[in-house]
Short mmCIF file of C-alpha atoms and ligand atoms in Angstrom, two decimals:
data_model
loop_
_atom_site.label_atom_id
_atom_site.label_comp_id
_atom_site.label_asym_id
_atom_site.label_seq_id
_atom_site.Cartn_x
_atom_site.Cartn_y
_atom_site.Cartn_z
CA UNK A 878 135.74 70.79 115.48
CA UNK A 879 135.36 74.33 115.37
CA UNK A 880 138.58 76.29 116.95
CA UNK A 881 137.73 78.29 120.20
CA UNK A 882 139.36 82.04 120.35
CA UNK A 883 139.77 84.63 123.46
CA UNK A 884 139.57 88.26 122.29
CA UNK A 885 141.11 90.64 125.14
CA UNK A 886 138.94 93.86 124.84
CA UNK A 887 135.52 94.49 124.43
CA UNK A 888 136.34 98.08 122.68
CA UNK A 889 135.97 98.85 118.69
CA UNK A 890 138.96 96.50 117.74
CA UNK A 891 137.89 93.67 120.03
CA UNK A 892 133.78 93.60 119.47
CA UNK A 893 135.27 93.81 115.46
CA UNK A 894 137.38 91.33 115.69
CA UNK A 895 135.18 89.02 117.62
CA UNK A 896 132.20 89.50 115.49
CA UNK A 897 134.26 88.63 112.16
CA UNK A 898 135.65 85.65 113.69
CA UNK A 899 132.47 83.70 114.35
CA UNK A 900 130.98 84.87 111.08
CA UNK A 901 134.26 82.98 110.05
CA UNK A 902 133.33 79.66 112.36
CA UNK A 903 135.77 80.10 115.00
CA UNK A 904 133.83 80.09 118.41
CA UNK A 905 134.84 83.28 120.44
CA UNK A 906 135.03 84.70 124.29
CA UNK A 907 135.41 88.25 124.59
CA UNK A 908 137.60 89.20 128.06
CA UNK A 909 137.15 92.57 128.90
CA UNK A 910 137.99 94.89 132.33
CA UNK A 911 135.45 97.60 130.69
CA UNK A 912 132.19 96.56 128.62
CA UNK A 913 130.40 99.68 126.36
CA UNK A 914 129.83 102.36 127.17
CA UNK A 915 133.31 101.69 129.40
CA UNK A 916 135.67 101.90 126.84
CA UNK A 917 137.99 104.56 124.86
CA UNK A 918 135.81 103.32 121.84
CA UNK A 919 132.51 104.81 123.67
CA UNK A 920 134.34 108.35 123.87
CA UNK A 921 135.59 108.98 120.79
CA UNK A 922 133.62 111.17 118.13
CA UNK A 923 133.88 109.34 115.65
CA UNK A 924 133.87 109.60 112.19
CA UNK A 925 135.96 107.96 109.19
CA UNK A 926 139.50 109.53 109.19
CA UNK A 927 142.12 107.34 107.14
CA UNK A 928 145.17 109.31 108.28
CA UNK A 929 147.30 110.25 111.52
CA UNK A 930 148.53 106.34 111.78
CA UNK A 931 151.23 104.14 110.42
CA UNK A 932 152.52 101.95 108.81
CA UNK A 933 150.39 104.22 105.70
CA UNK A 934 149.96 101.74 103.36
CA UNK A 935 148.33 99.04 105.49
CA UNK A 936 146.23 102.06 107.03
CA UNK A 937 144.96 102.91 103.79
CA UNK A 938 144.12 99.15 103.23
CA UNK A 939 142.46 98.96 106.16
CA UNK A 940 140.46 102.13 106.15
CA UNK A 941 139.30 101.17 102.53
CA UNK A 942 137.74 98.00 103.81
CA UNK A 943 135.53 99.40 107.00
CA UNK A 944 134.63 102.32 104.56
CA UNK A 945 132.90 99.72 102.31
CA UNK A 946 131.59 97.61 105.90
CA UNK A 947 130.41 101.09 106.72
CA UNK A 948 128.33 101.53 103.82
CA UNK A 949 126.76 98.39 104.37
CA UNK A 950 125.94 99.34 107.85
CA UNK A 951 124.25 102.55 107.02
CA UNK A 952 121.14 100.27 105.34
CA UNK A 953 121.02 99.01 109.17
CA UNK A 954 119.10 101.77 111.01
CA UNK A 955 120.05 100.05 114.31
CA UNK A 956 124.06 100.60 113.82
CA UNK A 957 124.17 103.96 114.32
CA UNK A 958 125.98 104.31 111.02
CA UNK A 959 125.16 107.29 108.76
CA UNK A 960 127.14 109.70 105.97
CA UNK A 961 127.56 112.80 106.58
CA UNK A 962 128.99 116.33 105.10
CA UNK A 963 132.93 116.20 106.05
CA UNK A 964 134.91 119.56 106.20
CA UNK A 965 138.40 119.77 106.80
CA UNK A 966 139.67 122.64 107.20
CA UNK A 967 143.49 124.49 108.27
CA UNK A 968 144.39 128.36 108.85
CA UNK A 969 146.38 128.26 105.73
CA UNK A 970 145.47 127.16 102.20
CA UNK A 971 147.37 123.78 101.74
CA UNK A 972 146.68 120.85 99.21
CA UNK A 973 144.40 118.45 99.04
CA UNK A 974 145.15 115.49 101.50
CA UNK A 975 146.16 112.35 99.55
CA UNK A 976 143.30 110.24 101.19
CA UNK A 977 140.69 112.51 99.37
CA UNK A 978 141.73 110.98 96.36
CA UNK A 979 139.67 107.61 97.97
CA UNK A 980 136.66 109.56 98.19
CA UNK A 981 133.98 109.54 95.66
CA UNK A 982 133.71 113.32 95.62
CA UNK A 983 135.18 116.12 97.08
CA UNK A 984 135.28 120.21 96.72
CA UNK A 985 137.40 122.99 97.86
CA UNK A 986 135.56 125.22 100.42
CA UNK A 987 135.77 128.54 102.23
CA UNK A 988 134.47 128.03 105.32
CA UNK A 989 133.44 131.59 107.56
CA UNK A 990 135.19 133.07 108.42
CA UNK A 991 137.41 132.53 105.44
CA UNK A 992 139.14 129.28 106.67
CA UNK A 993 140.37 127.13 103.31
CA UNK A 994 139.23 123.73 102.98
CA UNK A 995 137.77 120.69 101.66
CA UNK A 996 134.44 119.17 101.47
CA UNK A 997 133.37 115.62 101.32
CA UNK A 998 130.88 112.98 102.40
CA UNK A 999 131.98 110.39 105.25
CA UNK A 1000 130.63 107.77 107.69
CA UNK A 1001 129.82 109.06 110.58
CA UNK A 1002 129.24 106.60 113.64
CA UNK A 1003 126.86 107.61 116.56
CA UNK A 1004 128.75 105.50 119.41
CA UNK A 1005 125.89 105.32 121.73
CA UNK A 1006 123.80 103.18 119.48
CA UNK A 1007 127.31 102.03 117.59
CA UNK A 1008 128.75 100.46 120.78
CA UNK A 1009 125.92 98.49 122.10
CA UNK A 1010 125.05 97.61 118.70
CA UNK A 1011 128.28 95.75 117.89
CA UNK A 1012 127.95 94.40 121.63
CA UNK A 1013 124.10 93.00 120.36
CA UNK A 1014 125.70 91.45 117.24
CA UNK A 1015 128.49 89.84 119.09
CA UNK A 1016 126.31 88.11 121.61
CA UNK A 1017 123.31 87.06 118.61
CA UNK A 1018 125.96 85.40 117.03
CA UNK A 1019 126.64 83.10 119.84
CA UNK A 1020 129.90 85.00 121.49
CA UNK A 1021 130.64 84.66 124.27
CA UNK A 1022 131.42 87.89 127.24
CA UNK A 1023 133.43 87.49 130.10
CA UNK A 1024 134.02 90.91 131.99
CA UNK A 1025 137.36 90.86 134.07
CA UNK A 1026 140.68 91.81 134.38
CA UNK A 1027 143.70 89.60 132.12
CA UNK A 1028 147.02 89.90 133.71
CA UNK A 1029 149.14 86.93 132.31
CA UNK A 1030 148.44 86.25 128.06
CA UNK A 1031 150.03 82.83 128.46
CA UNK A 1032 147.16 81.73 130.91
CA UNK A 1033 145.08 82.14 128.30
CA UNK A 1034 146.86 80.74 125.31
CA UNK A 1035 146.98 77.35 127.70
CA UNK A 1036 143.35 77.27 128.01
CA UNK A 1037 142.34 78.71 124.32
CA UNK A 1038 145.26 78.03 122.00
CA UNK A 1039 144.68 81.48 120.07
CA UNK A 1040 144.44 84.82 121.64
CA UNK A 1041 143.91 87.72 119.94
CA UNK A 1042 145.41 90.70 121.73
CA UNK A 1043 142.97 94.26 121.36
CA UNK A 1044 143.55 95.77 124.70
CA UNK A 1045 144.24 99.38 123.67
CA UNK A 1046 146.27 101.61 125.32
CA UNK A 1047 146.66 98.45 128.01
CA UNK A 1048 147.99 96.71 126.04
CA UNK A 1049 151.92 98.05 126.49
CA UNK A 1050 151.42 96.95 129.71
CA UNK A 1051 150.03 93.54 129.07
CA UNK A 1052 152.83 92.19 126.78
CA UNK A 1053 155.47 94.87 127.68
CA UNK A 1054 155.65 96.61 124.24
CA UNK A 1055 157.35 100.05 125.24
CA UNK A 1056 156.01 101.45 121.96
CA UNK A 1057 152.76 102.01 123.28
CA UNK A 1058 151.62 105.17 125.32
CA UNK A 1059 147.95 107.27 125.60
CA UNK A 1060 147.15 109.96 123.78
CA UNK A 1061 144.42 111.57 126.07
CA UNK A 1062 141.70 113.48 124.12
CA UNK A 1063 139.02 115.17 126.01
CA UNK A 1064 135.80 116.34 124.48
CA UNK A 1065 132.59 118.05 125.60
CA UNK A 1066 129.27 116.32 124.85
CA UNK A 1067 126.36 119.09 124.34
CA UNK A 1068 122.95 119.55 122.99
CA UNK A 1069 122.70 120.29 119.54
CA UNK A 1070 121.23 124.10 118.96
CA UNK A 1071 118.40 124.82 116.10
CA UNK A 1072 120.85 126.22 113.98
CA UNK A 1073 123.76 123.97 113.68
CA UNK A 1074 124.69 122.53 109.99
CA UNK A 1075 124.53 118.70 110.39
CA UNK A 1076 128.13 118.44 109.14
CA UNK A 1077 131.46 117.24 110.45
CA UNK A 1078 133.91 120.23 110.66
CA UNK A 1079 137.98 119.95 111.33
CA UNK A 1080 139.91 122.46 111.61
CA UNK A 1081 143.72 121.19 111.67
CA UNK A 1082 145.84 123.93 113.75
CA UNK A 1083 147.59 125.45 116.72
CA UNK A 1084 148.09 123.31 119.43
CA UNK A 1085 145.29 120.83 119.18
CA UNK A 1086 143.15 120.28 116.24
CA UNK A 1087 139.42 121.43 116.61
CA UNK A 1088 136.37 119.48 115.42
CA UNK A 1089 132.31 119.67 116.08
CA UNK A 1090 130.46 116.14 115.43
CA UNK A 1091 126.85 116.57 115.40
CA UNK A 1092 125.03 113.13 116.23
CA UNK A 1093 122.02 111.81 116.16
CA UNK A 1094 120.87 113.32 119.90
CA UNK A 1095 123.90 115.37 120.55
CA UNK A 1096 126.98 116.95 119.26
CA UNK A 1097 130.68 115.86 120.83
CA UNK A 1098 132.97 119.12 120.71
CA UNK A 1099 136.97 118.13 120.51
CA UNK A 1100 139.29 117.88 121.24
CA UNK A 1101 142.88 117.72 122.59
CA UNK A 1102 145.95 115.13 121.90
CA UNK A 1103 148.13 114.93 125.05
CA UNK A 1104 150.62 112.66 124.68
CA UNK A 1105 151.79 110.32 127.43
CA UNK A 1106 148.79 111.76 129.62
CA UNK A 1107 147.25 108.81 131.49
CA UNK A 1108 144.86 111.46 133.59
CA UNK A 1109 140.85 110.28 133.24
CA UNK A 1110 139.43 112.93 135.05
CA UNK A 1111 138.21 116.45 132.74
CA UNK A 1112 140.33 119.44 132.68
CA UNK A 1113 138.57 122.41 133.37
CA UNK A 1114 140.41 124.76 131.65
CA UNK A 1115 140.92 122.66 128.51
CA UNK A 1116 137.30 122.59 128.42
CA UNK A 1117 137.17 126.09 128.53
CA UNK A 1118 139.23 126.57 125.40
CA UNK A 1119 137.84 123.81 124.15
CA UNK A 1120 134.11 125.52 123.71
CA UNK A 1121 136.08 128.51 122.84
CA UNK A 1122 137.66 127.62 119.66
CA UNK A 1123 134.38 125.60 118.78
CA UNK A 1124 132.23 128.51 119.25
CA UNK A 1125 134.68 130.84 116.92
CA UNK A 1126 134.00 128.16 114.27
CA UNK A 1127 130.54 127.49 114.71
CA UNK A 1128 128.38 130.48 116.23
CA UNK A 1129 125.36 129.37 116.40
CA UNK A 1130 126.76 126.70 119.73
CA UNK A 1131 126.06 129.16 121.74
CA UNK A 1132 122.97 128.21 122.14
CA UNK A 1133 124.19 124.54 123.38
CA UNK A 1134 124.19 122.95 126.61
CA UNK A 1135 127.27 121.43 128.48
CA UNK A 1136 125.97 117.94 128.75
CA UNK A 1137 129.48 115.89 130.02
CA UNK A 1138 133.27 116.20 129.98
CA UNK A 1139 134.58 113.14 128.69
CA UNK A 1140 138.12 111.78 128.58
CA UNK A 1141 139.61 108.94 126.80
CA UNK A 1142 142.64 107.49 126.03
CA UNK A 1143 144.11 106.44 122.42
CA UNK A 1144 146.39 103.77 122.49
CA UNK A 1145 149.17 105.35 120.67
CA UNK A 1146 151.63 103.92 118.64
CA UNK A 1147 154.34 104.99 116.10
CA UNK A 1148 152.90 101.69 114.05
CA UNK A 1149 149.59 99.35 114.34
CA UNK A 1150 150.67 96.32 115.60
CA UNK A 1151 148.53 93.47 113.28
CA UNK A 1152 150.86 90.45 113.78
CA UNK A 1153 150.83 87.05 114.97
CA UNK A 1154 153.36 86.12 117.64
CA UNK A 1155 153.97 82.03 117.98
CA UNK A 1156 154.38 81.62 122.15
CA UNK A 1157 154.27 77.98 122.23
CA UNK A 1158 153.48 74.66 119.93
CA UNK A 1159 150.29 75.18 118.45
CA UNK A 1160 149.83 78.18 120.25
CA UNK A 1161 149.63 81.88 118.93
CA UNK A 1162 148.69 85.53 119.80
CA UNK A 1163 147.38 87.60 117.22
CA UNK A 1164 148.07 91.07 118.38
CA UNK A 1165 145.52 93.86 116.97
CA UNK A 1166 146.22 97.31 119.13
CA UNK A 1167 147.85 100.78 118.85
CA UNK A 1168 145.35 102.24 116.39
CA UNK A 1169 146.06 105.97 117.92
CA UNK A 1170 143.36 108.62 116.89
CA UNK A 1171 141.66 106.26 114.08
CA UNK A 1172 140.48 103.08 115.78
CA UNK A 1173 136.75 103.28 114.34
CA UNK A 1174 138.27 103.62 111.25
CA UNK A 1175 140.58 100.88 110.86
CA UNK A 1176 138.53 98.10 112.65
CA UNK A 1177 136.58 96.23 110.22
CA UNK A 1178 140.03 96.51 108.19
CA UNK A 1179 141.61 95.16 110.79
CA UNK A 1180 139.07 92.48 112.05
CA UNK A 1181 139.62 90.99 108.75
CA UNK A 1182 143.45 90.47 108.59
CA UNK A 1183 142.89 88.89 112.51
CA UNK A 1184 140.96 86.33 110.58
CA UNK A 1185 143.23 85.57 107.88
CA UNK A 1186 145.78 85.54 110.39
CA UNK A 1187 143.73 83.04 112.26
CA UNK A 1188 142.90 80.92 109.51
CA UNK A 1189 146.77 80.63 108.82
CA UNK A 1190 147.44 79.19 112.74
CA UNK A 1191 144.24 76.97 112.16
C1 FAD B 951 138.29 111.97 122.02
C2 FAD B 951 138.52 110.88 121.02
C3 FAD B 951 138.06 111.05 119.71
C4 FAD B 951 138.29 110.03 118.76
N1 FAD B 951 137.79 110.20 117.51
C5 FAD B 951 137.95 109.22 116.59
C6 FAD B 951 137.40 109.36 115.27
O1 FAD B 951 136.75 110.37 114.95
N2 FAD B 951 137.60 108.35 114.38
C7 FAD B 951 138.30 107.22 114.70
O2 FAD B 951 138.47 106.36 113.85
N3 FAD B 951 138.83 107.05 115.95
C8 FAD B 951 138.68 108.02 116.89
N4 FAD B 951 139.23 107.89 118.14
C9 FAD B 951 140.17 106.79 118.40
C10 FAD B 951 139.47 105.51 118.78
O3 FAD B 951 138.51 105.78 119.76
C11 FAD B 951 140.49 104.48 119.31
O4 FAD B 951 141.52 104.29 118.37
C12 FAD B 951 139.77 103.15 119.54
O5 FAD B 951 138.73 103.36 120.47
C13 FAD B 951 140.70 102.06 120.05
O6 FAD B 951 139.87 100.94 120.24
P1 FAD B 951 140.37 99.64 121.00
O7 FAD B 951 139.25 98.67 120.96
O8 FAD B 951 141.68 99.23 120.42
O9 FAD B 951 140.66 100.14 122.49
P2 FAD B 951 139.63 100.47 123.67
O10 FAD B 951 138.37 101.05 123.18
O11 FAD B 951 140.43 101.25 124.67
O12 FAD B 951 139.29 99.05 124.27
C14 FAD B 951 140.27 98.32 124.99
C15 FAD B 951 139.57 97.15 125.67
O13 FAD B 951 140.54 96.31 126.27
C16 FAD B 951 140.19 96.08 127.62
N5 FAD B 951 141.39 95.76 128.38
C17 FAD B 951 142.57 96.44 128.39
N6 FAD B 951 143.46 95.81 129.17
C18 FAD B 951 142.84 94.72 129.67
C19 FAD B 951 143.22 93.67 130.53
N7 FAD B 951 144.46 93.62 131.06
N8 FAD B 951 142.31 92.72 130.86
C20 FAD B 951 141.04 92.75 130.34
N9 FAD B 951 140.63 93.71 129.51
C21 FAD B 951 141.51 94.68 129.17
C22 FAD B 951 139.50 97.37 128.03
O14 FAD B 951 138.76 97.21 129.24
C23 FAD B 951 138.63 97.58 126.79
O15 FAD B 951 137.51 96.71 126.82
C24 FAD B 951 139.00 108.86 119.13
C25 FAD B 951 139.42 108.69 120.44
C26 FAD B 951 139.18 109.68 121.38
C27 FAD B 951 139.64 109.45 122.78
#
């Protein structure tokens, strides 16, 4: 008899997770509070960024494995999925960051004016069709979606057996884990001028790093890190220096358009937690949360340890 599973979270780690688990036989429910385009996962820019969570090794691991998933999805117009030109840049030459080294190619840049840097080719995921997309798959595959609110994992674990835990930032509350706090980032979506390269750029410095997505209708302008910041609502004068430090990087946005502030929250963590916690005979959670500024990244890397993980309990 096939094993049923409840996945808390219907953001990148939970539609991940879910989908990997019934290609694996398990029959799944999503629970979710917030459905795409709801979710944290909806607002972020998002591109392939192995670095900036712990513990390193596993992060690397995990990165390496959606990378390839990625690649796959880019033959799948309907994902949302592309590569795209990558620069990273900082005020001051520095070295070339360690996860280049995963990367088929890469060259030093000077980017105008004069900032030093690296070039390299990366997925790039368009989260409007991205989102809705994994929320398709899940569904063809015969998972299941319940939207509303979980208060009480062990109500669950009586009716399922296995839960997997991917409640982001919510999850501190949820199972009490301390360890856990936001890490608001606010971005401005705008229209993408005649003009603008169709490449990634991140520039690494003062207070908050800066970065300009384009996408496939739009370009997402970033960003800020503000830790322990639960607010929702846009800052005004963030944005403000927000489009400023864009528009010193990339001229030719001033011929955007201010479509939306947006404002999510990362579900910071000084580690991943990607552990199984026994709460009963013959009953588990798998907890899968605390992916910080790199959740898109590390899901399909992820998704597949939750279902070794649940193979073990099986
Ligand atoms: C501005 C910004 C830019 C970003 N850029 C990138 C990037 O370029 N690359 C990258 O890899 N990552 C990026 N990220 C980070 C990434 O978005 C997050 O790490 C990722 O979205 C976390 O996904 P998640 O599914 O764990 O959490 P979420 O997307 O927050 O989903 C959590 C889910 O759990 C549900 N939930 C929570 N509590 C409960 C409960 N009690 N009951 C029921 N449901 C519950 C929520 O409703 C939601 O469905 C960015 C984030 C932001 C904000």
């Amino acid at each position: 008899m096939k094993k049923h599973v409840a996945v808390v979270g219907g953001g990148v780690s939970g539609l991940a997770s879910g989908l990997k688990l019934l290609e694996a036989g398990f029959d799944v429910t999503i629970l979710a509070r917030e459905l795409p385009p709801h979710t944290t996962s909806d607002v972020a820019a998002a591109f392939w960024y192995p670095d900036g969570a712990g513990p390193v090794e596993q992060v690397r691991r995990w990165a390496a494995v959606s990378h390839a998933e990625f690649i796959r999805l880019t033959a799948v117009p309907q994902s949302g999925v592309s590569l795209k030109p990558a620069v990273e840049l900082a005020l001051e030459p520095f070295a070339p960051p360690d996860w280049l080294a995963l990367m088929a190619a890469w060259e030093p840049v000077s980017y105008a004016p004069n900032l030093p840097g690296y070039r390299t080719i990366v997925p790039a995921i368009n989260t409007p069709t991205y989102m809705p997309y994994l929320l398709e798959q899940f569904t063809a595959h015969g998972g299941q979606l319940i939207q509303r609110d979980v208060t009480n994992l062990a109500e669950l674990t009586a009716q399922f057996g296995l839960v997997v835990n991917c409640a982001g930032v919510w999850a501190g509350e949820l199972v009490g884990d301390t360890a856990v706090s936001p890490i608001r980032g606010q971005v401005i979506r705008a229209s993408k001028p005649a003009g603008l390269p169709d490449e990634i750029v991140h520039l690494d410095a003062e207070i908050y790093s800066t970065y300009i997505v384009p996408r496939r209708n739009d370009v997402i302008l970033g960003g800020s890190k503000q830790r322990g910041d639960w607010r929702l609502e846009p800052d005004p004068a963030l944005a403000e220096d927000i489009w400023r430090r864009c528009l010193a990087l990339q001229p030719a946005l001033q011929d955007a358009e201010i479509l939306e502030h947006r404002v999510g929250l990362r579900p910071g963590r000084p580690e991943v937690r990607l552990e199984v916690e026994e709460v009963g005979k013959g009953t588990a959670v798998i907890h899968n949360y605390g992916h910080g500024s790199i959740g898109h990244t590390l899901a399909w890397g992820c998704a597949a340890e939750v279902v070794q993980l649940a193979l073990d309990c099986s």
